[in-house]
PDB file of C-alpha atoms in Angstrom:
ATOM      1  CA  MET A   1     -10.348   8.817  10.066  1.00 92.00           C
ATOM      2  CA  ALA A   2     -13.258  10.769  11.521  1.00 94.00           C
ATOM      3  CA  TYR A   3     -16.689   9.274  12.166  1.00 93.00           C
ATOM      4  CA  THR A   4     -19.922  11.016  13.082  1.00 92.00           C
ATOM      5  CA  GLY A   5     -23.377   9.461  13.354  1.00 91.00           C
ATOM      6  CA  ASP A   6     -25.327   7.141  15.620  1.00 91.00           C
ATOM      7  CA  PRO A   7     -23.288   5.605  18.465  1.00 92.00           C
ATOM      8  CA  VAL A   8     -21.443   2.522  17.213  1.00 91.00           C
ATOM      9  CA  LEU A   9     -18.766   0.227  18.589  1.00 92.00           C
ATOM     10  CA  MET A  10     -15.235   1.375  17.904  1.00 93.00           C
ATOM     11  CA  ASP A  11     -14.512  -2.167  16.753  1.00 90.00           C
ATOM     12  CA  ASP A  12     -16.875  -1.647  13.813  1.00 88.00           C
ATOM     13  CA  LEU A  13     -15.008   1.520  12.871  1.00 88.00           C
ATOM     14  CA  LEU A  14     -11.396   0.543  13.468  1.00 86.00           C
ATOM     15  CA  PHE A  15     -11.067  -3.164  12.716  1.00 81.00           C
ATOM     16  CA  ARG A  16     -13.958  -4.450  10.597  1.00 80.00           C
ATOM     17  CA  PRO A  17     -13.742  -2.416   7.365  1.00 79.00           C
ATOM     18  CA  VAL A  18     -11.861  -4.170   4.550  1.00 71.00           C
ATOM     19  CA  HIS A  19      -9.249  -1.387   4.349  1.00 71.00           C
ATOM     20  CA  SER A  20      -9.616  -0.261   7.953  1.00 75.00           C
ATOM     21  CA  LEU A  21      -7.372   2.287   9.581  1.00 78.00           C
ATOM     22  CA  ILE A  22      -5.546  -0.614  11.227  1.00 75.00           C
ATOM     23  CA  ASP A  23      -4.933  -2.124   7.798  1.00 76.00           C
ATOM     24  CA  GLN A  24      -3.840   1.289   6.516  1.00 78.00           C
ATOM     25  CA  SER A  25      -1.256   1.501   9.298  1.00 77.00           C
ATOM     26  CA  LEU A  26       0.474  -1.436   7.581  1.00 73.00           C
ATOM     27  CA  HIS A  27      -0.589  -1.040   3.956  1.00 69.00           C
ATOM     28  CA  SER A  28      -1.333   2.574   3.115  1.00 76.00           C
ATOM     29  CA  LYS A  29      -2.095   2.963  -0.592  1.00 74.00           C
ATOM     30  CA  MET A  30      -2.200   6.755  -0.891  1.00 75.00           C
ATOM     31  CA  GLY A  31      -0.091   8.071   1.981  1.00 70.00           C
ATOM     32  CA  ALA A  32       3.422   9.484   1.943  1.00 71.00           C
ATOM     33  CA  THR A  33       4.616   6.232   3.556  1.00 74.00           C
ATOM     34  CA  THR A  34       3.268   2.693   3.238  1.00 73.00           C
ATOM     35  CA  THR A  35       3.685   1.925   6.946  1.00 76.00           C
ATOM     36  CA  ASN A  36       2.454   4.175   9.739  1.00 76.00           C
ATOM     37  CA  GLY A  37       3.886   2.550  12.851  1.00 75.00           C
ATOM     38  CA  ASP A  38       5.072   5.470  15.001  1.00 87.00           C
ATOM     39  CA  GLY A  39       2.137   5.298  17.388  1.00 90.00           C
ATOM     40  CA  PHE A  40      -1.581   5.928  17.134  1.00 92.00           C
ATOM     41  CA  GLY A  41      -4.390   7.665  18.944  1.00 94.00           C
ATOM     42  CA  ILE A  42      -8.163   7.776  19.205  1.00 96.00           C
ATOM     43  CA  GLY A  43     -10.342  10.553  20.559  1.00 97.00           C
ATOM     44  CA  TRP A  44     -14.049  10.090  21.170  1.00 97.00           C
ATOM     45  CA  TYR A  45     -17.097  11.705  22.683  1.00 96.00           C
ATOM     46  CA  GLY A  46     -19.134   9.816  25.262  1.00 92.00           C
ATOM     47  CA  GLU A  47     -21.190  10.922  28.251  1.00 87.00           C
ATOM     48  CA  GLY A  48     -19.778  14.412  28.773  1.00 86.00           C
ATOM     49  CA  PRO A  49     -18.791  17.377  26.608  1.00 90.00           C
ATOM     50  CA  ARG A  50     -15.047  16.702  26.910  1.00 94.00           C
ATOM     51  CA  PRO A  51     -13.723  13.969  24.618  1.00 96.00           C
ATOM     52  CA  ALA A  52     -11.596  11.110  25.912  1.00 96.00           C
ATOM     53  CA  LEU A  53      -8.210  10.135  24.513  1.00 97.00           C
ATOM     54  CA  PHE A  54      -6.277   6.902  24.206  1.00 96.00           C
ATOM     55  CA  LYS A  55      -2.783   7.148  22.747  1.00 96.00           C
ATOM     56  CA  CYS A  56       0.119   4.750  22.476  1.00 92.00           C
ATOM     57  CA  ILE A  57       3.554   4.675  20.826  1.00 92.00           C
ATOM     58  CA  GLU A  58       3.081   1.027  19.813  1.00 88.00           C
ATOM     59  CA  PRO A  59       1.970   0.354  16.233  1.00 85.00           C
ATOM     60  CA  ALA A  60      -1.816   0.231  15.990  1.00 84.00           C
ATOM     61  CA  TRP A  61      -1.753  -3.281  14.541  1.00 82.00           C
ATOM     62  CA  ASN A  62       0.118  -4.608  17.599  1.00 81.00           C
ATOM     63  CA  GLU A  63      -1.699  -3.008  20.543  1.00 83.00           C
ATOM     64  CA  SER A  64      -3.958  -5.503  22.332  1.00 86.00           C
ATOM     65  CA  ASN A  65      -5.425  -2.846  24.645  1.00 90.00           C
ATOM     66  CA  LEU A  66      -6.887  -1.048  21.632  1.00 89.00           C
ATOM     67  CA  ARG A  67      -8.740  -4.206  20.619  1.00 88.00           C
ATOM     68  CA  GLU A  68     -10.076  -4.602  24.157  1.00 92.00           C
ATOM     69  CA  LEU A  69     -11.370  -1.037  24.286  1.00 91.00           C
ATOM     70  CA  ALA A  70     -12.824  -1.163  20.793  1.00 92.00           C
ATOM     71  CA  THR A  71     -15.154  -4.053  21.621  1.00 93.00           C
ATOM     72  CA  GLN A  72     -16.761  -2.198  24.546  1.00 94.00           C
ATOM     73  CA  ILE A  73     -16.970   1.516  23.714  1.00 94.00           C
ATOM     74  CA  ARG A  74     -19.717   3.103  21.634  1.00 94.00           C
ATOM     75  CA  THR A  75     -19.382   6.641  20.357  1.00 95.00           C
ATOM     76  CA  PRO A  76     -21.258   9.064  18.077  1.00 94.00           C
ATOM     77  CA  LEU A  77     -18.072  10.916  17.099  1.00 95.00           C
ATOM     78  CA  MET A  78     -14.553   9.558  16.904  1.00 95.00           C
ATOM     79  CA  PHE A  79     -11.188  10.640  15.553  1.00 97.00           C
ATOM     80  CA  ALA A  80      -8.522   8.007  14.871  1.00 94.00           C
ATOM     81  CA  HIS A  81      -4.987   8.533  13.598  1.00 92.00           C
ATOM     82  CA  VAL A  82      -1.991   6.330  12.802  1.00 91.00           C
ATOM     83  CA  ARG A  83       1.307   8.166  12.816  1.00 89.00           C
ATOM     84  CA  ALA A  84       4.415   8.212  10.671  1.00 83.00           C
ATOM     85  CA  SER A  85       6.771  10.745  12.220  1.00 83.00           C
ATOM     86  CA  THR A  86       8.077  13.548  10.033  1.00 81.00           C
ATOM     87  CA  GLY A  87      11.028  14.205  12.326  1.00 81.00           C
ATOM     88  CA  THR A  88       9.755  14.774  15.856  1.00 86.00           C
ATOM     89  CA  PRO A  89      10.224  12.061  18.520  1.00 89.00           C
ATOM     90  CA  VAL A  90       8.062   8.971  18.804  1.00 90.00           C
ATOM     91  CA  GLN A  91       6.371   9.677  22.117  1.00 94.00           C
ATOM     92  CA  ARG A  92       2.834   9.562  23.457  1.00 95.00           C
ATOM     93  CA  THR A  93       2.381  13.344  23.587  1.00 96.00           C
ATOM     94  CA  ASN A  94       3.193  13.540  19.873  1.00 95.00           C
ATOM     95  CA  CYS A  95       0.431  11.120  18.865  1.00 95.00           C
ATOM     96  CA  HIS A  96      -2.759  12.530  17.373  1.00 95.00           C
ATOM     97  CA  PRO A  97      -5.482  13.511  17.979  1.00 97.00           C
ATOM     98  CA  PHE A  98      -4.744  16.522  20.150  1.00 98.00           C
ATOM     99  CA  ARG A  99      -7.288  17.886  22.613  1.00 97.00           C
ATOM    100  CA  TYR A 100      -7.995  21.284  24.100  1.00 97.00           C
ATOM    101  CA  GLU A 101     -11.046  21.492  26.359  1.00 95.00           C
ATOM    102  CA  ASN A 102     -13.913  20.007  24.283  1.00 94.00           C
ATOM    103  CA  ARG A 103     -12.077  20.145  20.930  1.00 96.00           C
ATOM    104  CA  LEU A 104     -10.111  17.566  18.976  1.00 97.00           C
ATOM    105  CA  TRP A 105      -7.574  18.088  16.189  1.00 98.00           C
ATOM    106  CA  MET A 106      -5.553  15.892  13.852  1.00 97.00           C
ATOM    107  CA  HIS A 107      -3.299  16.501  10.876  1.00 97.00           C
ATOM    108  CA  ASN A 108      -1.974  14.343   8.057  1.00 94.00           C
ATOM    109  CA  GLY A 109       0.987  16.094   6.519  1.00 94.00           C
ATOM    110  CA  ALA A 110       3.810  18.331   7.669  1.00 96.00           C
ATOM    111  CA  VAL A 111       4.955  21.882   8.228  1.00 97.00           C
ATOM    112  CA  HIS A 112       8.121  21.782   6.144  1.00 97.00           C
ATOM    113  CA  GLY A 113      11.038  23.557   7.760  1.00 97.00           C
ATOM    114  CA  PHE A 114       9.367  23.311  11.160  1.00 97.00           C
ATOM    115  CA  HIS A 115      12.705  23.090  12.991  1.00 96.00           C
ATOM    116  CA  LEU A 116      13.613  26.499  11.548  1.00 97.00           C
ATOM    117  CA  MET A 117      10.195  28.056  12.158  1.00 97.00           C
ATOM    118  CA  LYS A 118       9.397  26.535  15.537  1.00 97.00           C
ATOM    119  CA  ARG A 119      10.473  29.480  17.693  1.00 97.00           C
ATOM    120  CA  ASP A 120       8.580  32.052  15.628  1.00 97.00           C
ATOM    121  CA  LEU A 121       5.448  29.881  15.569  1.00 98.00           C
ATOM    122  CA  ALA A 122       5.583  29.182  19.296  1.00 98.00           C
ATOM    123  CA  MET A 123       5.975  32.873  20.141  1.00 97.00           C
ATOM    124  CA  ALA A 124       2.740  33.603  18.268  1.00 97.00           C
ATOM    125  CA  VAL A 125       0.662  31.227  20.412  1.00 98.00           C
ATOM    126  CA  ASP A 126      -1.489  33.112  22.912  1.00 98.00           C
ATOM    127  CA  ALA A 127       0.048  33.094  26.394  1.00 97.00           C
ATOM    128  CA  SER A 128      -3.151  31.687  27.898  1.00 97.00           C
ATOM    129  CA  LEU A 129      -2.863  28.630  25.632  1.00 98.00           C
ATOM    130  CA  TYR A 130       0.859  27.993  25.581  1.00 97.00           C
ATOM    131  CA  ASP A 131       1.048  25.945  28.782  1.00 97.00           C
ATOM    132  CA  ALA A 132      -1.429  23.425  27.341  1.00 97.00           C
ATOM    133  CA  ILE A 133       1.005  22.311  24.617  1.00 98.00           C
ATOM    134  CA  ARG A 134       2.276  18.876  25.619  1.00 96.00           C
ATOM    135  CA  GLY A 135       4.288  17.577  22.654  1.00 97.00           C
ATOM    136  CA  SER A 136       6.810  18.828  20.122  1.00 97.00           C
ATOM    137  CA  THR A 137       5.090  18.305  16.767  1.00 97.00           C
ATOM    138  CA  ASP A 138       4.308  20.753  14.014  1.00 97.00           C
ATOM    139  CA  SER A 139       0.734  19.406  14.058  1.00 97.00           C
ATOM    140  CA  GLU A 140       0.066  20.363  17.668  1.00 98.00           C
ATOM    141  CA  MET A 141       1.681  23.762  17.166  1.00 98.00           C
ATOM    142  CA  LEU A 142      -0.639  24.352  14.219  1.00 98.00           C
ATOM    143  CA  PHE A 143      -3.607  23.482  16.459  1.00 98.00           C
ATOM    144  CA  TYR A 144      -2.642  26.089  19.056  1.00 98.00           C
ATOM    145  CA  LEU A 145      -2.016  28.689  16.388  1.00 98.00           C
ATOM    146  CA  ALA A 146      -5.531  28.026  15.065  1.00 98.00           C
ATOM    147  CA  LEU A 147      -6.932  28.386  18.596  1.00 98.00           C
ATOM    148  CA  THR A 148      -4.996  31.635  18.966  1.00 98.00           C
ATOM    149  CA  PHE A 149      -6.477  32.971  15.733  1.00 97.00           C
ATOM    150  CA  GLY A 150     -10.083  32.149  16.588  1.00 97.00           C
ATOM    151  CA  LEU A 151     -10.734  28.466  15.904  1.00 96.00           C
ATOM    152  CA  THR A 152     -13.294  28.260  18.698  1.00 94.00           C
ATOM    153  CA  ASP A 153     -15.632  30.902  17.273  1.00 94.00           C
ATOM    154  CA  ASP A 154     -14.869  30.555  13.560  1.00 95.00           C
ATOM    155  CA  PRO A 155     -13.037  27.353  12.539  1.00 96.00           C
ATOM    156  CA  PHE A 156     -12.668  28.382   8.896  1.00 96.00           C
ATOM    157  CA  THR A 157     -10.995  31.721   9.669  1.00 97.00           C
ATOM    158  CA  GLY A 158      -8.985  30.357  12.611  1.00 97.00           C
ATOM    159  CA  VAL A 159      -7.355  27.686  10.463  1.00 98.00           C
ATOM    160  CA  ALA A 160      -6.926  30.053   7.496  1.00 98.00           C
ATOM    161  CA  LYS A 161      -5.023  32.512   9.693  1.00 98.00           C
ATOM    162  CA  ALA A 162      -2.908  29.766  11.260  1.00 98.00           C
ATOM    163  CA  VAL A 163      -1.910  28.453   7.828  1.00 98.00           C
ATOM    164  CA  GLY A 164      -1.373  32.008   6.622  1.00 98.00           C
ATOM    165  CA  PHE A 165       0.967  32.694   9.521  1.00 98.00           C
ATOM    166  CA  VAL A 166       2.961  29.540   8.775  1.00 98.00           C
ATOM    167  CA  GLU A 167       3.337  30.659   5.157  1.00 98.00           C
ATOM    168  CA  ASP A 168       4.325  34.192   6.234  1.00 97.00           C
ATOM    169  CA  VAL A 169       7.062  32.842   8.503  1.00 97.00           C
ATOM    170  CA  GLY A 170       8.183  30.352   5.861  1.00 97.00           C
ATOM    171  CA  ALA A 171       8.470  33.077   3.228  1.00 97.00           C
ATOM    172  CA  ARG A 172      10.489  35.267   5.573  1.00 96.00           C
ATOM    173  CA  LEU A 173      12.901  32.395   6.278  1.00 97.00           C
ATOM    174  CA  GLY A 174      13.169  31.303   2.650  1.00 97.00           C
ATOM    175  CA  ILE A 175      11.331  27.990   3.109  1.00 98.00           C
ATOM    176  CA  GLU A 176       9.534  26.743   0.008  1.00 96.00           C
ATOM    177  CA  ASN A 177       6.084  25.216   0.286  1.00 97.00           C
ATOM    178  CA  PRO A 178       5.927  25.191   4.087  1.00 98.00           C
ATOM    179  CA  MET A 179       2.379  23.869   4.464  1.00 98.00           C
ATOM    180  CA  GLN A 180       1.207  20.383   3.510  1.00 97.00           C
ATOM    181  CA  GLY A 181      -1.735  18.554   4.881  1.00 95.00           C
ATOM    182  CA  THR A 182      -5.274  17.600   5.576  1.00 97.00           C
ATOM    183  CA  LEU A 183      -6.803  18.663   8.870  1.00 98.00           C
ATOM    184  CA  ALA A 184      -9.823  17.678  10.933  1.00 97.00           C
ATOM    185  CA  THR A 185     -11.203  19.359  14.029  1.00 97.00           C
ATOM    186  CA  THR A 186     -14.275  19.384  16.214  1.00 93.00           C
ATOM    187  CA  THR A 187     -15.580  22.419  18.030  1.00 79.00           C
ATOM    188  CA  ASP A 188     -18.692  21.169  19.829  1.00 78.00           C
ATOM    189  CA  GLY A 189     -18.740  17.389  19.788  1.00 79.00           C
ATOM    190  CA  SER A 190     -21.348  17.142  17.040  1.00 79.00           C
ATOM    191  CA  SER A 191     -19.755  18.388  13.820  1.00 86.00           C
ATOM    192  CA  VAL A 192     -16.440  17.836  12.074  1.00 94.00           C
ATOM    193  CA  TRP A 193     -14.566  20.514  10.152  1.00 96.00           C
ATOM    194  CA  VAL A 194     -12.122  19.279   7.507  1.00 97.00           C
ATOM    195  CA  PHE A 195      -9.500  21.105   5.468  1.00 98.00           C
ATOM    196  CA  ARG A 196      -7.382  20.093   2.484  1.00 98.00           C
ATOM    197  CA  TYR A 197      -4.609  22.491   1.518  1.00 98.00           C
ATOM    198  CA  SER A 198      -0.912  22.713   0.688  1.00 98.00           C
ATOM    199  CA  THR A 199       1.202  25.658  -0.396  1.00 98.00           C
ATOM    200  CA  GLU A 200       2.111  23.884  -3.645  1.00 96.00           C
ATOM    201  CA  ARG A 201      -1.547  22.852  -4.253  1.00 96.00           C
ATOM    202  CA  LYS A 202      -0.645  19.150  -4.275  1.00 94.00           C
ATOM    203  CA  THR A 203      -2.244  18.024  -1.064  1.00 96.00           C
ATOM    204  CA  ARG A 204      -2.500  14.546   0.378  1.00 93.00           C
ATOM    205  CA  SER A 205      -5.708  12.649  -0.261  1.00 94.00           C
ATOM    206  CA  LEU A 206      -8.956  13.171   1.661  1.00 96.00           C
ATOM    207  CA  PHE A 207     -12.412  11.669   1.118  1.00 94.00           C
ATOM    208  CA  TYR A 208     -15.833  11.824   2.724  1.00 92.00           C
ATOM    209  CA  SER A 209     -18.616   9.280   2.520  1.00 90.00           C
ATOM    210  CA  ALA A 210     -21.705   9.806   0.416  1.00 88.00           C
ATOM    211  CA  ASP A 211     -25.225   9.773   1.830  1.00 87.00           C
ATOM    212  CA  ILE A 212     -25.666   6.361   3.447  1.00 87.00           C
ATOM    213  CA  LYS A 213     -29.182   5.878   2.038  1.00 87.00           C
ATOM    214  CA  ALA A 214     -27.891   6.372  -1.496  1.00 85.00           C
ATOM    215  CA  ILE A 215     -25.049   3.898  -0.901  1.00 87.00           C
ATOM    216  CA  ARG A 216     -27.515   1.290   0.421  1.00 87.00           C
ATOM    217  CA  ALA A 217     -29.674   1.723  -2.664  1.00 88.00           C
ATOM    218  CA  GLN A 218     -26.661   1.239  -4.923  1.00 86.00           C
ATOM    219  CA  HIS A 219     -25.204  -1.686  -2.937  1.00 87.00           C
ATOM    220  CA  PRO A 220     -28.082  -3.571  -1.272  1.00 87.00           C
ATOM    221  CA  GLU A 221     -25.883  -6.666  -0.970  1.00 83.00           C
ATOM    222  CA  VAL A 222     -23.488  -5.020   1.557  1.00 83.00           C
ATOM    223  CA  GLU A 223     -24.972  -5.970   4.929  1.00 82.00           C
ATOM    224  CA  VAL A 224     -22.799  -3.671   7.037  1.00 81.00           C
ATOM    225  CA  LEU A 225     -24.478  -0.616   5.496  1.00 84.00           C
ATOM    226  CA  TYR A 226     -27.716  -1.526   7.275  1.00 83.00           C
ATOM    227  CA  GLN A 227     -25.948  -1.431  10.642  1.00 84.00           C
ATOM    228  CA  LEU A 228     -25.126   2.262  10.208  1.00 86.00           C
ATOM    229  CA  GLY A 229     -27.576   5.076  10.929  1.00 87.00           C
ATOM    230  CA  ASP A 230     -28.916   7.407   8.257  1.00 88.00           C
ATOM    231  CA  ASP A 231     -26.736  10.272   9.557  1.00 88.00           C
ATOM    232  CA  THR A 232     -23.487   8.321   9.257  1.00 90.00           C
ATOM    233  CA  ARG A 233     -20.519  10.196   7.812  1.00 91.00           C
ATOM    234  CA  PHE A 234     -16.866   9.241   7.487  1.00 91.00           C
ATOM    235  CA  VAL A 235     -13.907  11.423   6.570  1.00 93.00           C
ATOM    236  CA  VAL A 236     -10.826   9.389   5.644  1.00 93.00           C
ATOM    237  CA  SER A 237      -7.409   9.700   4.073  1.00 92.00           C
ATOM    238  CA  GLU A 238      -8.144   6.525   2.106  1.00 90.00           C
ATOM    239  CA  PRO A 239     -11.476   4.802   1.383  1.00 86.00           C
ATOM    240  CA  LEU A 240     -12.287   2.010   3.850  1.00 83.00           C
ATOM    241  CA  ARG A 241     -13.426  -0.322   1.074  1.00 80.00           C
ATOM    242  CA  ASP A 242     -14.019  -0.185  -2.669  1.00 80.00           C
ATOM    243  CA  LEU A 243     -17.673   0.653  -3.229  1.00 81.00           C
ATOM    244  CA  GLU A 244     -18.632   2.558  -6.350  1.00 84.00           C
ATOM    245  CA  GLY A 245     -20.229   5.890  -5.469  1.00 87.00           C
ATOM    246  CA  ALA A 246     -19.502   5.560  -1.733  1.00 88.00           C
ATOM    247  CA  TRP A 247     -16.607   8.005  -1.503  1.00 91.00           C
ATOM    248  CA  LEU A 248     -16.272  11.589  -2.683  1.00 91.00           C
ATOM    249  CA  GLU A 249     -12.951  13.396  -2.814  1.00 94.00           C
ATOM    250  CA  VAL A 250     -12.631  16.599  -0.844  1.00 96.00           C
ATOM    251  CA  PRO A 251     -11.571  19.162  -3.473  1.00 96.00           C
ATOM    252  CA  GLU A 252      -8.066  20.569  -3.467  1.00 97.00           C
ATOM    253  CA  SER A 253      -7.763  23.811  -1.450  1.00 98.00           C
ATOM    254  CA  SER A 254     -11.146  23.528   0.196  1.00 98.00           C
ATOM    255  CA  ALA A 255     -12.730  23.227   3.625  1.00 97.00           C
ATOM    256  CA  GLY A 256     -16.101  22.321   4.976  1.00 94.00           C
ATOM    257  CA  VAL A 257     -18.211  20.995   7.809  1.00 92.00           C
ATOM    258  CA  VAL A 258     -19.596  17.464   7.955  1.00 87.00           C
ATOM    259  CA  GLN A 259     -22.574  16.934  10.230  1.00 78.00           C
ATOM    260  CA  GLY A 260     -25.290  14.343   9.821  1.00 70.00           C
ATOM    261  CA  SER A 261     -26.779  14.334   6.354  1.00 67.00           C
ATOM    262  CA  ASP A 262     -25.294  17.746   5.566  1.00 69.00           C
ATOM    263  CA  GLN A 263     -21.886  18.631   4.169  1.00 77.00           C
ATOM    264  CA  GLU A 264     -20.770  21.832   2.588  1.00 83.00           C
ATOM    265  CA  PHE A 265     -17.367  22.642   1.117  1.00 92.00           C
ATOM    266  CA  ARG A 266     -16.011  25.958  -0.056  1.00 95.00           C
ATOM    267  CA  PRO A 267     -12.676  27.177  -1.421  1.00 97.00           C
ATOM    268  CA  PHE A 268      -9.983  27.554   1.218  1.00 98.00           C
ATOM    269  CA  ALA A 269      -7.098  30.012   1.093  1.00 97.00           C
ATOM    270  CA  PRO A 270      -4.720  31.151   3.830  1.00 98.00           C
ATOM    271  CA  ILE A 271      -5.259  34.528   5.475  1.00 97.00           C
ATOM    272  CA  SER A 272      -2.190  36.473   6.554  1.00 94.00           C
ATOM    273  CA  PRO A 273      -2.959  37.517  10.152  1.00 89.00           C
ATOM    274  CA  VAL A 274      -0.297  40.206   9.915  1.00 73.00           C
ATOM    275  CA  ARG A 275      -1.712  41.829   6.791  1.00 60.00           C
ATOM    276  CA  SER A 276      -5.311  41.464   8.012  1.00 54.00           C
ATOM    277  CA  MET A 277      -4.683  43.311  11.292  1.00 49.00           C
TER     278      MET A 277
END
């Protein structure tokens, strides 16, 4: 889940929705697994440009410290992720979101065949970035590939080249459909870039919230909507509650930026960094 808007308590974002991310960690309806108990993480922006992180290998539903923090911290931009490992160890450094300087990154999905591709992918990461890698996941490796290919200056192209490189390596090694996933990243602490793409064009679910004023007009009986600012936006793997017209699906093979009352999506396709050089 990603949230951007007026500063709100994390408790209102993480625990209070009917189908909150905490509930989804136990009862996912659309994910690859029903239970996501291999750790969790939150990243948020506060007083300074660099986001803070809180990660834990305990299941999100069973971590009392998360509840304590959530009742006291307000944030205008937060990433939250519950993890189901796709093969790498359950350890704190493998929990999302990942951070580099003032940027956050999270991934729902997998790089299939990662154990076969890992060396080739790691060797492509810029030497100035390599030492910052802390964990062993495909998701973090994808983040540093995107940074290597220009994520900071052009998120769309940086991610397209990272995914393109993964597919190039996968094709060379005979791995079918190497890329699967939805991605979210921040570049400046005010906007959220999201991507939905898989090599086989059957990508995991991703939704963004409609304009909050329109939702209020359609559902005046839902009191919580009046506690959210007019610039509120959510991006989620699964809707937080069933409200007609509240959630819009991010199209297959597309990417876009969500910021305030604006959102714009366009078709997304990998770019081979080798062929584009």
